Coordinates of C-alpha atoms and ligand atoms in Angstrom, one line a residue:
M699 CA -4.1 161.5 -125.0
N700 CA -3.0 158.5 -126.9
A701 CA -6.2 156.7 -128.0
K702 CA -4.3 153.4 -128.3
K703 CA -3.4 153.2 -124.6
Y704 CA -5.4 150.7 -122.7
K705 CA -7.8 152.4 -120.2
G706 CA -10.1 149.7 -119.0
I707 CA -13.1 147.8 -120.2
I708 CA -15.5 150.7 -120.6
Q709 CA -13.3 152.5 -123.0
K710 CA -12.3 149.3 -124.8
Y711 CA -15.9 147.9 -125.2
S712 CA -18.0 151.0 -125.0
R713 CA -20.1 150.1 -128.0
F714 CA -21.4 147.1 -126.1
L715 CA -22.0 148.9 -122.9
P716 CA -24.8 151.3 -121.6
V717 CA -22.6 154.4 -121.5
N718 CA -22.7 157.8 -123.2
S719 CA -20.6 160.9 -123.5
K720 CA -21.9 162.1 -120.1
T721 CA -20.9 158.9 -118.2
P722 CA -17.9 159.7 -115.9
I723 CA -15.6 156.8 -116.4
I724 CA -14.3 155.5 -113.0
T725 CA -11.6 153.1 -113.9
L726 CA -8.5 151.4 -112.6
N727 CA -7.6 150.0 -116.0
E728 CA -9.4 146.7 -115.2
G729 CA -9.7 143.9 -117.7
N730 CA -7.3 142.9 -120.4
T731 CA -6.3 139.9 -118.3
P732 CA -4.1 137.1 -119.7
L733 CA -5.4 133.9 -121.2
I734 CA -2.7 131.5 -120.2
Y735 CA -2.1 128.2 -122.0
A736 CA -2.0 125.4 -119.4
G737 CA 0.3 122.6 -120.7
Y738 CA 0.0 120.1 -117.9
L739 CA -3.8 120.3 -117.8
S740 CA -4.0 120.1 -121.6
R741 CA -2.1 116.9 -121.6
L742 CA -4.4 115.5 -118.9
V743 CA -7.4 116.2 -121.2
G744 CA -5.7 114.5 -124.1
K745 CA -4.2 114.9 -127.5
N746 CA -5.8 117.7 -129.6
S747 CA -6.9 119.6 -126.6
E748 CA -5.9 123.0 -125.3
V749 CA -6.7 124.3 -121.9
Y750 CA -6.4 128.0 -121.1
L751 CA -6.7 129.8 -117.8
K752 CA -8.4 133.2 -117.8
Y753 CA -6.5 134.8 -114.9
E754 CA -8.9 137.2 -113.5
G755 CA -6.9 137.5 -110.4
L756 CA -4.8 140.0 -112.3
N757 CA -7.5 142.6 -112.2
P758 CA -6.6 145.7 -110.1
T759 CA -8.2 144.5 -106.9
G760 CA -7.4 140.9 -107.6
S761 CA -10.7 139.5 -108.9
F762 CA -13.2 139.7 -111.8
K763 CA -15.5 141.9 -109.8
D764 CA -13.6 145.0 -111.1
R765 CA -15.1 144.5 -114.6
G766 CA -18.6 145.0 -113.2
M767 CA -17.7 147.5 -110.6
T768 CA -16.1 150.0 -113.0
L769 CA -19.5 150.2 -114.8
A770 CA -21.7 150.1 -111.7
I771 CA -19.7 152.9 -110.0
S772 CA -19.5 155.0 -113.2
K773 CA -23.3 154.7 -113.7
A774 CA -23.9 155.5 -110.0
C775 CA -21.8 158.6 -110.4
E776 CA -23.6 159.5 -113.6
Q777 CA -26.9 159.3 -111.6
K778 CA -25.3 161.5 -108.9
A779 CA -25.3 158.8 -106.2
T780 CA -23.4 159.6 -103.1
A781 CA -23.3 156.2 -101.5
V782 CA -23.1 152.5 -102.6
I783 CA -23.7 149.4 -100.6
C784 CA -23.1 145.6 -101.1
A785 CA -23.2 142.3 -99.3
S786 CA -20.1 140.3 -100.0
T787 CA -18.1 137.1 -99.4
G788 CA -15.1 139.4 -99.8
N789 CA -14.2 140.2 -103.4
T790 CA -17.2 142.4 -104.2
S791 CA -16.5 144.5 -101.1
A792 CA -12.8 144.9 -102.0
S793 CA -13.7 146.1 -105.5
A794 CA -16.6 148.3 -104.4
A795 CA -14.4 149.9 -101.8
A796 CA -11.6 150.6 -104.3
Y797 CA -13.8 152.1 -107.0
A798 CA -15.9 154.1 -104.5
A799 CA -12.7 155.5 -103.1
R800 CA -11.6 156.5 -106.6
A801 CA -15.0 158.1 -107.3
G802 CA -15.0 159.9 -103.9
I803 CA -18.3 158.4 -102.8
K804 CA -19.3 156.5 -99.6
C805 CA -19.1 152.7 -99.6
I806 CA -20.8 150.4 -97.1
V807 CA -20.2 146.7 -97.0
L808 CA -21.9 143.9 -95.1
I809 CA -19.8 140.8 -94.7
P810 CA -20.5 137.5 -92.9
S811 CA -18.5 137.7 -89.7
G812 CA -15.4 135.5 -89.6
A813 CA -16.1 134.1 -93.1
I814 CA -14.2 136.2 -95.5
A815 CA -10.5 135.8 -96.5
L816 CA -7.9 138.1 -94.9
G817 CA -6.7 139.8 -98.1
K818 CA -10.3 140.8 -99.0
L819 CA -11.0 142.2 -95.6
S820 CA -7.8 144.2 -95.6
Q821 CA -8.8 145.7 -99.0
A822 CA -12.2 146.8 -97.9
L823 CA -10.8 148.4 -94.8
I824 CA -7.8 150.2 -96.3
H825 CA -10.0 151.8 -99.1
G826 CA -12.0 153.4 -96.4
A827 CA -15.3 151.5 -96.7
K828 CA -17.7 151.3 -93.7
V829 CA -17.3 147.6 -93.1
L830 CA -20.0 145.8 -91.0
A831 CA -19.4 142.2 -90.1
I832 CA -22.9 140.7 -89.5
K833 CA -23.7 137.6 -87.4
G834 CA -25.1 135.7 -90.3
N835 CA -24.1 134.4 -93.7
F836 CA -23.9 136.0 -97.2
D837 CA -27.5 135.3 -97.9
D838 CA -28.6 137.2 -94.8
A839 CA -26.3 140.1 -95.7
L840 CA -27.8 140.2 -99.2
N841 CA -31.3 140.3 -97.9
L842 CA -30.4 143.2 -95.6
V843 CA -28.8 145.3 -98.4
K844 CA -31.8 144.7 -100.6
E845 CA -34.1 146.0 -97.9
I846 CA -31.9 149.0 -97.1
T847 CA -31.6 150.1 -100.7
K848 CA -35.4 149.9 -101.1
M849 CA -35.8 152.5 -98.3
F850 CA -32.7 154.8 -98.6
P851 CA -30.9 156.6 -101.5
I852 CA -28.0 154.2 -101.5
T853 CA -27.1 152.3 -104.8
L854 CA -26.9 148.6 -104.6
V855 CA -23.7 147.3 -106.3
N856 CA -24.2 143.6 -105.9
S857 CA -24.7 141.7 -109.2
L858 CA -28.5 142.4 -108.9
N859 CA -27.4 145.8 -110.3
P860 CA -27.6 145.1 -114.1
Y861 CA -24.5 147.3 -114.8
R862 CA -22.4 144.7 -112.9
I863 CA -23.4 142.0 -115.3
Q864 CA -22.9 144.3 -118.3
G865 CA -19.4 145.0 -117.2
Q866 CA -18.5 141.4 -116.4
K867 CA -19.6 140.2 -119.9
T868 CA -16.5 141.8 -121.3
A869 CA -14.4 138.9 -120.1
S870 CA -16.1 136.7 -122.8
F871 CA -15.3 139.3 -125.4
E872 CA -11.6 139.2 -124.4
I873 CA -11.6 135.4 -124.7
C874 CA -13.1 135.5 -128.2
D875 CA -10.8 138.3 -129.3
Y876 CA -7.8 136.3 -128.1
L877 CA -8.8 132.9 -129.5
G878 CA -10.4 134.3 -132.7
N879 CA -13.6 132.5 -131.7
A880 CA -15.4 131.3 -128.5
P881 CA -13.9 128.2 -126.9
D882 CA -15.7 124.9 -127.1
F883 CA -16.1 124.7 -123.3
Q884 CA -15.9 127.2 -120.5
I885 CA -15.5 126.0 -116.9
M886 CA -16.2 128.4 -113.9
P887 CA -17.2 128.5 -110.3
V888 CA -20.8 129.4 -109.5
G889 CA -21.7 131.3 -106.3
N890 CA -24.3 134.0 -106.5
A891 CA -24.4 133.1 -110.3
G892 CA -23.9 136.6 -111.6
N893 CA -20.7 135.7 -113.4
I894 CA -22.1 132.7 -115.4
T895 CA -25.0 135.0 -116.4
A896 CA -22.6 137.7 -117.6
Y897 CA -20.3 135.4 -119.6
W898 CA -23.2 133.7 -121.3
E899 CA -24.7 137.1 -122.2
G900 CA -21.3 138.2 -123.6
Y901 CA -20.9 135.1 -125.7
K902 CA -24.4 135.4 -127.1
E903 CA -23.9 139.1 -127.9
Y904 CA -20.6 138.5 -129.7
K905 CA -22.0 135.7 -131.8
T906 CA -25.1 137.8 -132.7
Q907 CA -22.7 140.6 -133.8
G908 CA -20.8 138.2 -136.0
L909 CA -17.7 138.5 -133.9
S910 CA -17.5 134.8 -133.0
K911 CA -18.8 131.8 -134.8
R912 CA -20.0 129.5 -132.0
L913 CA -21.1 129.5 -128.4
P914 CA -19.3 127.5 -125.7
V915 CA -20.8 124.8 -123.6
M916 CA -21.0 126.3 -120.1
L917 CA -19.8 124.1 -117.3
G918 CA -20.4 125.6 -113.8
F919 CA -19.2 124.2 -110.5
Q920 CA -20.4 124.8 -107.0
A921 CA -18.8 123.7 -103.7
A922 CA -20.5 120.5 -102.4
G923 CA -21.5 122.2 -99.1
A924 CA -22.9 125.2 -100.9
A925 CA -24.6 123.7 -104.0
P926 CA -28.2 124.9 -104.0
I927 CA -28.4 124.9 -107.8
V928 CA -27.2 121.3 -108.1
R929 CA -29.4 120.1 -105.3
G930 CA -32.4 122.1 -106.5
K931 CA -33.1 123.9 -103.3
P932 CA -31.7 126.7 -101.2
I933 CA -29.1 125.7 -98.6
N934 CA -29.7 127.3 -95.2
N935 CA -26.2 126.8 -93.8
P936 CA -23.8 126.7 -96.7
E937 CA -20.3 125.5 -95.8
T938 CA -17.1 125.3 -97.8
I939 CA -13.4 126.3 -97.5
A940 CA -14.0 128.3 -100.7
T941 CA -15.5 131.2 -98.8
A942 CA -16.1 133.2 -102.0
I943 CA -18.8 130.8 -103.1
R944 CA -20.3 130.0 -99.7
I945 CA -23.8 131.0 -100.8
G946 CA -27.0 129.1 -100.2
N947 CA -29.5 131.1 -102.3
P948 CA -28.0 132.6 -105.4
A949 CA -29.6 135.8 -106.7
S950 CA -29.1 134.8 -110.4
W951 CA -30.2 131.2 -110.0
K952 CA -32.6 131.3 -113.0
N953 CA -30.1 132.9 -115.3
A954 CA -27.5 130.2 -114.3
L955 CA -30.0 127.6 -115.4
L956 CA -30.6 129.4 -118.6
A957 CA -26.9 129.5 -119.4
R958 CA -26.6 125.8 -118.6
D959 CA -29.6 124.8 -120.6
E960 CA -29.2 127.0 -123.7
S961 CA -25.5 126.0 -124.0
K962 CA -26.3 122.3 -123.3
G963 CA -23.9 122.5 -120.4
L964 CA -24.0 121.4 -116.8
I965 CA -23.8 122.7 -113.2
D966 CA -22.2 120.2 -110.9
L967 CA -20.4 120.2 -107.6
V968 CA -16.9 119.5 -106.3
S969 CA -15.9 118.7 -102.7
D970 CA -13.6 120.8 -100.7
K971 CA -11.0 118.0 -100.9
Q972 CA -11.2 118.1 -104.7
I973 CA -10.9 121.9 -104.6
L974 CA -7.8 121.8 -102.5
V975 CA -6.2 119.1 -104.7
A976 CA -6.9 121.3 -107.8
Y977 CA -5.6 124.4 -105.9
R978 CA -2.3 122.8 -105.4
I979 CA -2.0 121.3 -108.9
L980 CA -2.7 124.7 -110.4
A981 CA 0.1 126.3 -108.3
E982 CA 2.6 123.4 -108.5
K983 CA 2.2 122.4 -112.2
E984 CA 1.1 125.5 -113.9
G985 CA 2.7 128.2 -111.7
V986 CA -0.6 130.0 -111.2
F987 CA -1.9 131.0 -107.8
A988 CA -5.6 131.3 -107.6
E989 CA -7.9 131.4 -104.6
P990 CA -9.8 128.3 -103.6
A991 CA -13.1 129.3 -105.2
S992 CA -11.3 129.7 -108.5
A993 CA -9.7 126.3 -108.1
A994 CA -13.3 124.9 -108.3
S995 CA -12.9 125.5 -112.1
I996 CA -9.9 123.2 -112.1
A997 CA -11.5 120.7 -109.7
G998 CA -14.4 120.6 -112.2
L999 CA -12.1 120.1 -115.1
L1000 CA -10.4 117.2 -113.3
K1001 CA -13.8 115.7 -112.4
L1002 CA -14.9 115.8 -116.0
I1003 CA -11.7 114.3 -117.3
K1004 CA -12.1 111.4 -114.9
K1005 CA -15.6 110.9 -116.1
G1006 CA -14.5 110.8 -119.7
Y1007 CA -16.7 113.7 -120.5
F1008 CA -14.4 115.1 -123.2
Q1009 CA -13.8 111.7 -124.9
R1010 CA -16.7 111.9 -127.3
Y1011 CA -15.4 115.2 -128.6
L1012 CA -11.8 114.1 -128.7
T1013 CA -12.5 111.0 -130.8
K1014 CA -13.9 113.2 -133.5
Q1015 CA -10.3 114.2 -134.2
Q1016 CA -11.1 117.8 -133.8
K1017 CA -9.2 120.2 -131.6
I1018 CA -11.0 121.2 -128.5
R1019 CA -10.4 124.4 -126.5
I1020 CA -11.4 124.6 -122.9
V1021 CA -11.2 127.9 -121.0
C1022 CA -11.2 127.8 -117.2
I1023 CA -12.0 131.0 -115.4
L1024 CA -9.7 131.8 -112.4
T1025 CA -11.9 134.4 -110.7
G1026 CA -9.6 135.6 -107.9
H1027 CA -5.9 135.8 -107.0
G1028 CA -4.4 133.3 -104.5
L1029 CA -3.0 136.1 -102.4
K1030 CA -6.6 136.9 -101.4
D1031 CA -6.5 134.0 -99.0
P1032 CA -2.9 133.5 -97.8
E1033 CA -4.1 131.6 -94.7
R1034 CA -5.5 128.8 -96.8
A1035 CA -2.3 128.4 -98.7
I1036 CA -0.3 128.2 -95.5
K1037 CA -2.7 125.7 -94.0
T1038 CA -2.6 123.5 -97.1
I1039 CA 1.1 123.1 -97.2
Q1040 CA 3.7 121.9 -94.6
P1041 CA 5.1 125.0 -92.8
P1042 CA 8.8 125.8 -93.6
K1043 CA 11.4 123.7 -91.8
L1044 CA 13.2 125.6 -89.1
M1045 CA 16.9 125.4 -89.7
R1046 CA 20.1 126.4 -88.0
A1047 CA 21.9 129.2 -89.9
D1048 CA 24.7 126.9 -90.8
F1049 CA 26.1 126.3 -94.3
K1050 CA 26.7 122.6 -94.0
T1051 CA 23.3 121.8 -92.5
I1052 CA 21.5 123.7 -95.3
I1053 CA 23.5 122.1 -98.1
K1054 CA 22.7 118.7 -96.7
E1055 CA 19.1 119.5 -96.3
I1056 CA 18.8 120.6 -100.0
G1057 CA 20.5 117.5 -101.1
Y1058 CA 23.8 118.6 -102.5
Ligands
F0G1221 N1 -15.0 133.3 -107.5 C1 -14.7 134.3 -106.7 C2 -13.3 134.5 -106.4 C3 -15.8 135.1 -106.1 O1 -15.4 136.0 -105.3 C4 -17.1 134.8 -106.5 C5 -18.2 135.6 -105.9 C6 -17.3 133.8 -107.4 C7 -16.3 133.0 -107.9 C8 -18.7 133.4 -107.8 O2 -19.2 134.4 -108.7 O3 -21.2 135.0 -107.4 O4 -21.0 135.6 -109.8 O5 -21.3 133.3 -109.2 N2 -18.0 136.4 -105.0 C9 -19.1 137.3 -104.5 C10 -18.5 138.3 -103.5 C11 -20.3 136.7 -104.0 O6 -19.2 138.9 -102.7 O7 -17.3 138.7 -103.7 P1 -20.8 134.6 -108.8

């Protein structure tokens, strides 16, 4: 086999991961996602600034979850597990179902009934997971799977599983490898808070190893109706159109605060309206289609620009680099895209009418 061929994050970053020669590597060649320069957004921030989009929607199942899932499922197989389970707002279940299928083990997922995007549901189903829609929200589902895994030999693959975080931290390695250093700022959505935990661990580890020279300021954004960290208390009935981050009691709450405070960053909120504006700007001005939860990164960026947050850095005449994490692909939630835009105009199949309509 050609050692240079890309075979996923475990092979690429094995020296940073808890794997050994006996770990069976269950991979779909996840990771290695593009860091895309965003010209329109860079100009909005100002001169001397560069905005990049880490397009995690280009992972095999369409979200960043694959980075953590390749490791969680590989380790589960190493430990001879025969079944895995997760609670999910959609993406974790899609990823768990795919990697479990590849490993030939059973996958059970609990999802909040009626509250996950169509693409994600179709993925969990087609990969053959046992999908149970519960009459409750994500937090209820997570409590249930925690209880179940305490009593039965089923491996939990939510981000409470430490291998998930270990796998996900490879995204910060990729960003540093690409830019030659960590960015000045990183902006990302926060739901269950596993991903902000993972990125921060990754950045710290790379710096300790001498592979980057600085740490970024971590800027996290929650949806206004599901912002327990910002409000300082769990939310019983979280609500947002960004269903991926519709979470009222994040499992990694403390670690999110650690990332925020150690990096001198912030965790703030954006309204659904701001998320939808950002969702469209991203698609219309940058040509990148991300799901609504991912657009929370861009909504956060726009909010900070408006507040003049970056001004004090820009006036120092130094170049600033901002990386926005786009956690999931826009096709995950096609219904939202169609609802957000005017439906196509119905036309007679007539040459002249069409030409007139398109303005020629
Ligand atoms: N963006 C997307 C697209 C997500 O699916 C999630 C989480 C997040 C952001 C937030 O990441 O939870 O690590 O803070 N989705 C989980 C799921 C909860 O079940 O798919 P987080």
